[in-house]
Amino acid sequence: MRFHEYGGIEVLRVEEVPRPVPGPAQVLVEVRAAGIQPGEAHIREGALHARRPATFPSGQGSDLAGVVVECGPHVRGFRVGDEVLGFTHRRAGHAQYVLVDDVHLVSRPAGLPREVAGAL
């Protein structure tokens, strides 16, 4: 999910982009649930341009839950198939695959629904 100009939800577009490749301490997560914070909507609308300008095209979202599909060579504590939740500073949470620094992830607790985990 990306946008190419500031505005309401009407500026959001579903776009195909290359699948990201993890860096040394990054995890590639296949997103199963994602949240959005009010500030992220304000960024998309341009209301926070002075403090947090968007670079177009820009993604949206930071909070997510999903499954690890690939790990960089220096990742510790996670492996392919792990259920995780966390966040990214890359404005990319509303995507099929998202790169996340390993320090921004935790294992999803058993019994915590993905939909809830993606909004934490």
PDB file of C-alpha atoms in Angstrom:
ATOM      1  CA  MET A   1       0.000   0.000   0.000  1.00  0.00           C
ATOM      2  CA  ARG A   2       1.576   3.258  -1.117  1.00  0.00           C
ATOM      3  CA  PHE A   3       0.697   6.853  -1.838  1.00  0.00           C
ATOM      4  CA  HIS A   4       2.243   9.379  -4.230  1.00  0.00           C
ATOM      5  CA  GLU A   5       0.773  12.569  -2.775  1.00  0.00           C
ATOM      6  CA  TYR A   6      -0.711  13.758   0.490  1.00  0.00           C
ATOM      7  CA  GLY A   7      -4.404  13.198   1.072  1.00  0.00           C
ATOM      8  CA  GLY A   8      -7.107  11.009   2.561  1.00  0.00           C
ATOM      9  CA  ILE A   9      -7.543   7.310   1.970  1.00  0.00           C
ATOM     10  CA  GLU A  10      -8.335   8.033  -1.673  1.00  0.00           C
ATOM     11  CA  VAL A  11      -4.601   8.551  -2.382  1.00  0.00           C
ATOM     12  CA  LEU A  12      -3.725   4.990  -1.286  1.00  0.00           C
ATOM     13  CA  ARG A  13      -2.832   2.529  -4.045  1.00  0.00           C
ATOM     14  CA  VAL A  14      -2.105  -1.168  -4.056  1.00  0.00           C
ATOM     15  CA  GLU A  15       1.147  -1.503  -6.009  1.00  0.00           C
ATOM     16  CA  GLU A  16       3.495  -4.312  -6.948  1.00  0.00           C
ATOM     17  CA  VAL A  17       7.065  -3.797  -5.751  1.00  0.00           C
ATOM     18  CA  PRO A  18      10.056  -6.158  -5.663  1.00  0.00           C
ATOM     19  CA  ARG A  19      10.229  -8.476  -2.656  1.00  0.00           C
ATOM     20  CA  PRO A  20      12.703  -6.955  -0.171  1.00  0.00           C
ATOM     21  CA  VAL A  21      15.965  -8.714   0.681  1.00  0.00           C
ATOM     22  CA  PRO A  22      17.043  -8.681   4.342  1.00  0.00           C
ATOM     23  CA  GLY A  23      20.240  -6.979   5.392  1.00  0.00           C
ATOM     24  CA  PRO A  24      22.588  -8.482   7.986  1.00  0.00           C
ATOM     25  CA  ALA A  25      20.372  -7.911  11.063  1.00  0.00           C
ATOM     26  CA  GLN A  26      16.996  -7.795   9.334  1.00  0.00           C
ATOM     27  CA  VAL A  27      14.093 -10.191   9.154  1.00  0.00           C
ATOM     28  CA  LEU A  28      11.696 -10.456   6.222  1.00  0.00           C
ATOM     29  CA  VAL A  29       8.184 -10.836   7.605  1.00  0.00           C
ATOM     30  CA  GLU A  30       5.174 -11.975   5.597  1.00  0.00           C
ATOM     31  CA  VAL A  31       2.518  -9.716   7.101  1.00  0.00           C
ATOM     32  CA  ARG A  32      -0.691 -11.367   8.302  1.00  0.00           C
ATOM     33  CA  ALA A  33      -2.132  -8.358  10.204  1.00  0.00           C
ATOM     34  CA  ALA A  34      -1.199  -4.687  10.389  1.00  0.00           C
ATOM     35  CA  GLY A  35      -2.357  -1.708  12.390  1.00  0.00           C
ATOM     36  CA  ILE A  36      -2.311   2.025  11.806  1.00  0.00           C
ATOM     37  CA  GLN A  37      -1.725   4.720  14.376  1.00  0.00           C
ATOM     38  CA  PRO A  38      -3.458   8.119  14.142  1.00  0.00           C
ATOM     39  CA  GLY A  39      -0.088   9.803  13.539  1.00  0.00           C
ATOM     40  CA  GLU A  40       0.480   7.635  10.462  1.00  0.00           C
ATOM     41  CA  ALA A  41      -2.801   8.863   8.971  1.00  0.00           C
ATOM     42  CA  HIS A  42      -1.687  12.432   9.732  1.00  0.00           C
ATOM     43  CA  ILE A  43       1.595  11.769   7.907  1.00  0.00           C
ATOM     44  CA  ARG A  44      -0.352  10.519   4.855  1.00  0.00           C
ATOM     45  CA  GLU A  45      -2.579  13.606   4.998  1.00  0.00           C
ATOM     46  CA  GLY A  46       0.463  15.932   5.125  1.00  0.00           C
ATOM     47  CA  ALA A  47      -0.437  17.343   8.544  1.00  0.00           C
ATOM     48  CA  LEU A  48       3.013  16.405   9.907  1.00  0.00           C
ATOM     49  CA  HIS A  49       5.024  17.461   6.854  1.00  0.00           C
ATOM     50  CA  ALA A  50       7.214  19.892   8.813  1.00  0.00           C
ATOM     51  CA  ARG A  51       8.322  17.191  11.291  1.00  0.00           C
ATOM     52  CA  ARG A  52       7.906  13.947   9.323  1.00  0.00           C
ATOM     53  CA  PRO A  53       7.792  14.630   5.607  1.00  0.00           C
ATOM     54  CA  ALA A  54       6.882  11.799   3.271  1.00  0.00           C
ATOM     55  CA  THR A  55       9.173  10.871   0.398  1.00  0.00           C
ATOM     56  CA  PHE A  56       7.015   9.830  -2.530  1.00  0.00           C
ATOM     57  CA  PRO A  57       6.095   7.182  -3.235  1.00  0.00           C
ATOM     58  CA  SER A  58       5.605   6.450   0.430  1.00  0.00           C
ATOM     59  CA  GLY A  59       4.319   3.398   2.221  1.00  0.00           C
ATOM     60  CA  GLN A  60       2.052   3.416   5.215  1.00  0.00           C
ATOM     61  CA  GLY A  61       1.954   1.652   8.554  1.00  0.00           C
ATOM     62  CA  SER A  62       4.455   0.536  11.148  1.00  0.00           C
ATOM     63  CA  ASP A  63       2.776  -2.028  13.447  1.00  0.00           C
ATOM     64  CA  LEU A  64       2.534  -5.579  12.140  1.00  0.00           C
ATOM     65  CA  ALA A  65       2.255  -9.272  12.902  1.00  0.00           C
ATOM     66  CA  GLY A  66       3.271 -12.124  10.647  1.00  0.00           C
ATOM     67  CA  VAL A  67       5.581 -14.996   9.892  1.00  0.00           C
ATOM     68  CA  VAL A  68       9.351 -14.881   9.373  1.00  0.00           C
ATOM     69  CA  VAL A  69      10.158 -15.961   5.801  1.00  0.00           C
ATOM     70  CA  GLU A  70      13.839 -14.995   5.621  1.00  0.00           C
ATOM     71  CA  CYS A  71      16.593 -13.844   7.996  1.00  0.00           C
ATOM     72  CA  GLY A  72      19.770 -11.877   7.442  1.00  0.00           C
ATOM     73  CA  PRO A  73      23.033 -13.608   8.398  1.00  0.00           C
ATOM     74  CA  HIS A  74      23.435 -11.792  11.746  1.00  0.00           C
ATOM     75  CA  VAL A  75      19.863 -12.175  13.025  1.00  0.00           C
ATOM     76  CA  ARG A  76      19.625 -13.733  16.467  1.00  0.00           C
ATOM     77  CA  GLY A  77      16.553 -15.139  18.131  1.00  0.00           C
ATOM     78  CA  PHE A  78      14.399 -15.701  15.058  1.00  0.00           C
ATOM     79  CA  ARG A  79      14.193 -18.272  12.306  1.00  0.00           C
ATOM     80  CA  VAL A  80      12.013 -18.997   9.301  1.00  0.00           C
ATOM     81  CA  GLY A  81       8.494 -19.964  10.345  1.00  0.00           C
ATOM     82  CA  ASP A  82       8.443 -18.003  13.620  1.00  0.00           C
ATOM     83  CA  GLU A  83       5.277 -16.027  14.386  1.00  0.00           C
ATOM     84  CA  VAL A  84       6.257 -12.461  15.325  1.00  0.00           C
ATOM     85  CA  LEU A  85       4.932  -9.001  16.037  1.00  0.00           C
ATOM     86  CA  GLY A  86       6.719  -5.705  15.940  1.00  0.00           C
ATOM     87  CA  PHE A  87       7.170  -2.489  14.036  1.00  0.00           C
ATOM     88  CA  THR A  88       9.148  -0.866  11.280  1.00  0.00           C
ATOM     89  CA  HIS A  89      10.279   2.749  10.878  1.00  0.00           C
ATOM     90  CA  ARG A  90      10.193   2.343   7.087  1.00  0.00           C
ATOM     91  CA  ARG A  91       6.496   3.228   6.627  1.00  0.00           C
ATOM     92  CA  ALA A  92       5.961  -0.186   5.123  1.00  0.00           C
ATOM     93  CA  GLY A  93       3.732  -2.160   7.497  1.00  0.00           C
ATOM     94  CA  HIS A  94       0.857  -2.328   5.024  1.00  0.00           C
ATOM     95  CA  ALA A  95       2.628  -4.631   2.611  1.00  0.00           C
ATOM     96  CA  GLN A  96       2.781  -8.336   1.924  1.00  0.00           C
ATOM     97  CA  TYR A  97       6.490  -8.525   2.859  1.00  0.00           C
ATOM     98  CA  VAL A  98       8.221  -6.116   5.227  1.00  0.00           C
ATOM     99  CA  LEU A  99      11.841  -5.785   6.337  1.00  0.00           C
ATOM    100  CA  VAL A 100      12.116  -5.388  10.099  1.00  0.00           C
ATOM    101  CA  ASP A 101      15.252  -4.879  12.181  1.00  0.00           C
ATOM    102  CA  ASP A 102      15.498  -7.898  14.477  1.00  0.00           C
ATOM    103  CA  VAL A 103      15.557  -5.631  17.552  1.00  0.00           C
ATOM    104  CA  HIS A 104      12.045  -4.407  16.651  1.00  0.00           C
ATOM    105  CA  LEU A 105      10.446  -7.865  16.787  1.00  0.00           C
ATOM    106  CA  VAL A 106       9.227 -10.218  19.494  1.00  0.00           C
ATOM    107  CA  SER A 107       7.706 -13.661  19.268  1.00  0.00           C
ATOM    108  CA  ARG A 108       3.908 -13.600  19.112  1.00  0.00           C
ATOM    109  CA  PRO A 109       2.620 -15.077  22.371  1.00  0.00           C
ATOM    110  CA  ALA A 110       0.537 -18.240  22.009  1.00  0.00           C
ATOM    111  CA  GLY A 111      -3.152 -17.393  22.204  1.00  0.00           C
ATOM    112  CA  LEU A 112      -2.708 -13.773  21.091  1.00  0.00           C
ATOM    113  CA  PRO A 113      -4.682 -13.425  17.846  1.00  0.00           C
ATOM    114  CA  ARG A 114      -2.726 -12.055  14.880  1.00  0.00           C
ATOM    115  CA  GLU A 115      -5.272  -9.246  14.452  1.00  0.00           C
ATOM    116  CA  VAL A 116      -4.570  -8.044  17.982  1.00  0.00           C
ATOM    117  CA  ALA A 117      -0.817  -8.558  17.659  1.00  0.00           C
ATOM    118  CA  GLY A 118      -0.738  -6.487  14.472  1.00  0.00           C
ATOM    119  CA  ALA A 119      -2.175  -3.506  16.322  1.00  0.00           C
ATOM    120  CA  LEU A 120       0.056  -3.582  19.393  1.00  0.00           C
TER     121      LEU A 120
END
